[in-house]
Short mmCIF file of C-alpha atoms in Angstrom, two decimals:
data_model
loop_
_atom_site.label_atom_id
_atom_site.label_comp_id
_atom_site.label_asym_id
_atom_site.label_seq_id
_atom_site.Cartn_x
_atom_site.Cartn_y
_atom_site.Cartn_z
CA PHE A 1 128.14 91.93 144.43
CA ALA A 2 126.52 91.29 147.81
CA LEU A 3 124.79 88.19 146.48
CA LEU A 4 127.32 86.72 144.06
CA GLY A 5 130.61 88.29 145.07
CA PRO A 6 132.91 90.79 143.37
CA ALA A 7 133.67 89.04 140.11
CA ALA A 8 133.82 90.22 136.51
CA TRP A 9 131.33 87.60 135.36
CA VAL A 10 128.68 89.13 137.64
CA THR A 11 128.79 92.40 135.72
CA ARG A 12 128.71 90.51 132.42
CA VAL A 13 125.63 88.54 133.46
CA ALA A 14 123.89 91.76 134.49
CA LEU A 15 124.87 93.33 131.16
CA GLY A 16 123.51 90.33 129.25
CA LEU A 17 120.22 90.47 131.13
CA ALA A 18 119.92 94.22 130.49
CA ALA A 19 120.65 93.67 126.78
CA LEU A 20 117.55 91.50 126.28
CA PRO A 21 115.01 94.33 126.72
CA TRP A 22 117.32 96.55 124.67
CA LEU A 23 117.15 94.02 121.85
CA TYR A 24 113.36 94.28 121.96
CA ALA A 25 113.56 98.09 121.82
CA MET A 26 115.86 97.85 118.81
CA PHE A 27 113.33 95.58 117.12
CA ARG A 28 110.43 97.95 117.89
CA ILE A 29 112.32 100.92 116.47
CA GLY A 30 113.26 98.93 113.39
CA ARG A 31 109.69 97.67 113.06
CA ARG A 32 108.48 101.25 112.80
CA PHE A 33 110.38 101.61 109.51
CA LEU A 34 110.79 98.03 108.21
CA PRO A 35 108.85 94.79 107.83
CA PRO A 36 109.22 92.25 110.68
CA MET A 37 112.07 90.10 109.34
CA PRO A 38 114.41 92.96 108.33
CA ALA A 39 113.65 94.67 111.66
CA ALA A 40 114.60 91.48 113.51
CA GLY A 41 117.76 91.23 111.42
CA LEU A 42 118.60 94.83 112.23
CA ALA A 43 118.12 94.22 115.96
CA LEU A 44 120.24 91.08 115.82
CA LEU A 45 122.94 92.91 113.89
CA GLY A 46 122.90 95.65 116.52
CA LEU A 47 123.35 93.07 119.25
CA LEU A 48 126.11 91.18 117.46
CA TRP A 49 127.95 94.36 116.59
CA SER A 50 127.89 95.74 120.12
CA LEU A 51 128.23 93.53 123.19
CA PRO A 52 130.60 90.85 121.85
CA ASN A 53 133.09 93.59 120.93
CA TYR A 54 133.46 94.79 124.53
CA PRO A 55 131.55 92.62 127.03
CA ALA A 56 132.61 94.46 130.19
CA GLY A 57 129.72 95.84 132.24
CA MET A 58 130.58 99.50 131.75
CA PRO A 59 128.15 102.37 132.47
CA SER A 60 128.27 103.32 128.79
CA TRP A 61 126.29 100.21 127.88
CA TYR A 62 123.50 101.12 130.27
CA LEU A 63 123.53 104.65 128.91
CA LEU A 64 123.05 103.19 125.43
CA PHE A 65 120.18 101.04 126.67
CA CYS A 66 118.45 104.02 128.28
CA ALA A 67 118.98 106.16 125.17
CA THR A 68 117.49 103.49 122.91
CA TRP A 69 114.45 103.08 125.13
CA ALA A 70 114.05 106.87 125.34
CA ALA A 71 114.15 107.06 121.53
CA LEU A 72 111.44 104.41 121.35
CA CYS A 73 109.34 106.36 123.86
CA VAL A 74 109.73 109.56 121.83
CA LEU A 75 108.62 107.70 118.69
CA LYS A 76 105.59 106.35 120.58
CA TRP A 77 104.82 109.86 121.83
CA GLN A 78 104.94 111.24 118.29
CA GLU A 79 102.70 108.40 117.15
CA GLN A 80 100.08 108.51 119.89
CA GLY A 81 100.44 111.97 121.41
CA SER A 82 100.19 110.58 124.95
CA ALA A 83 102.23 112.54 127.48
CA ARG A 84 103.04 109.40 129.45
CA TRP A 85 105.52 108.34 126.74
CA LEU A 86 107.24 111.69 127.06
CA PHE A 87 107.35 111.28 130.83
CA VAL A 88 108.93 107.83 130.50
CA ALA A 89 111.47 109.18 128.00
CA GLY A 90 112.40 111.93 130.45
CA ALA A 91 112.64 109.44 133.32
CA LEU A 92 114.94 107.27 131.22
CA GLY A 93 117.04 110.36 130.61
CA GLY A 94 117.29 110.81 134.36
CA VAL A 95 118.32 107.19 134.80
CA ALA A 96 120.91 107.66 132.05
CA VAL A 97 122.37 110.64 133.92
CA GLY A 98 122.53 108.41 136.99
CA PHE A 99 124.66 105.93 135.08
CA LYS A 100 126.93 108.47 133.47
CA LEU A 101 126.99 112.26 133.26
CA SER A 102 126.86 112.18 129.47
CA GLY A 103 123.27 110.99 129.94
CA VAL A 104 122.38 114.67 129.70
CA LEU A 105 122.62 114.08 125.96
CA VAL A 106 119.63 111.74 126.23
CA VAL A 107 117.72 114.49 128.03
CA ALA A 108 118.82 116.97 125.37
CA GLY A 109 117.65 114.60 122.64
CA VAL A 110 114.21 114.29 124.21
CA GLY A 111 114.10 118.08 124.55
CA LEU A 112 115.09 118.47 120.92
CA ALA A 113 112.25 116.15 119.94
CA LEU A 114 109.87 118.41 121.88
CA VAL A 115 111.16 121.54 120.16
CA THR A 116 111.02 119.90 116.72
CA GLN A 117 107.46 118.74 117.32
CA ALA A 118 106.45 122.22 118.45
CA LEU A 119 108.03 123.88 115.43
CA THR A 120 106.50 121.46 112.92
CA ALA A 121 103.05 121.76 114.51
CA ARG A 122 102.81 125.41 113.48
#
């Protein structure tokens, strides 16, 4: 707002710019389970079904973006076993809490992934 002024289009531009990396995360998650073209279609469907329905720059959108990226990091952690992916997922959970208090559900989801991994490793 300090640069462009307090206008609704400023929040929409920021939301659109934040949605681009989210689209990539959606593709990477889809690519884990599908071939490239269906994964791209799934990501595009996710984009078309979300932002055009309510294009206001609400904190819930950023919470969704953080949760999607955290899910991708958990999948990478399960794939590679590197603790850095788990750290990034936890940090994204912290960012999600910063956007909205219900971001604790992202943290809980990452914790649940840890517990599930520990129980299946037995």
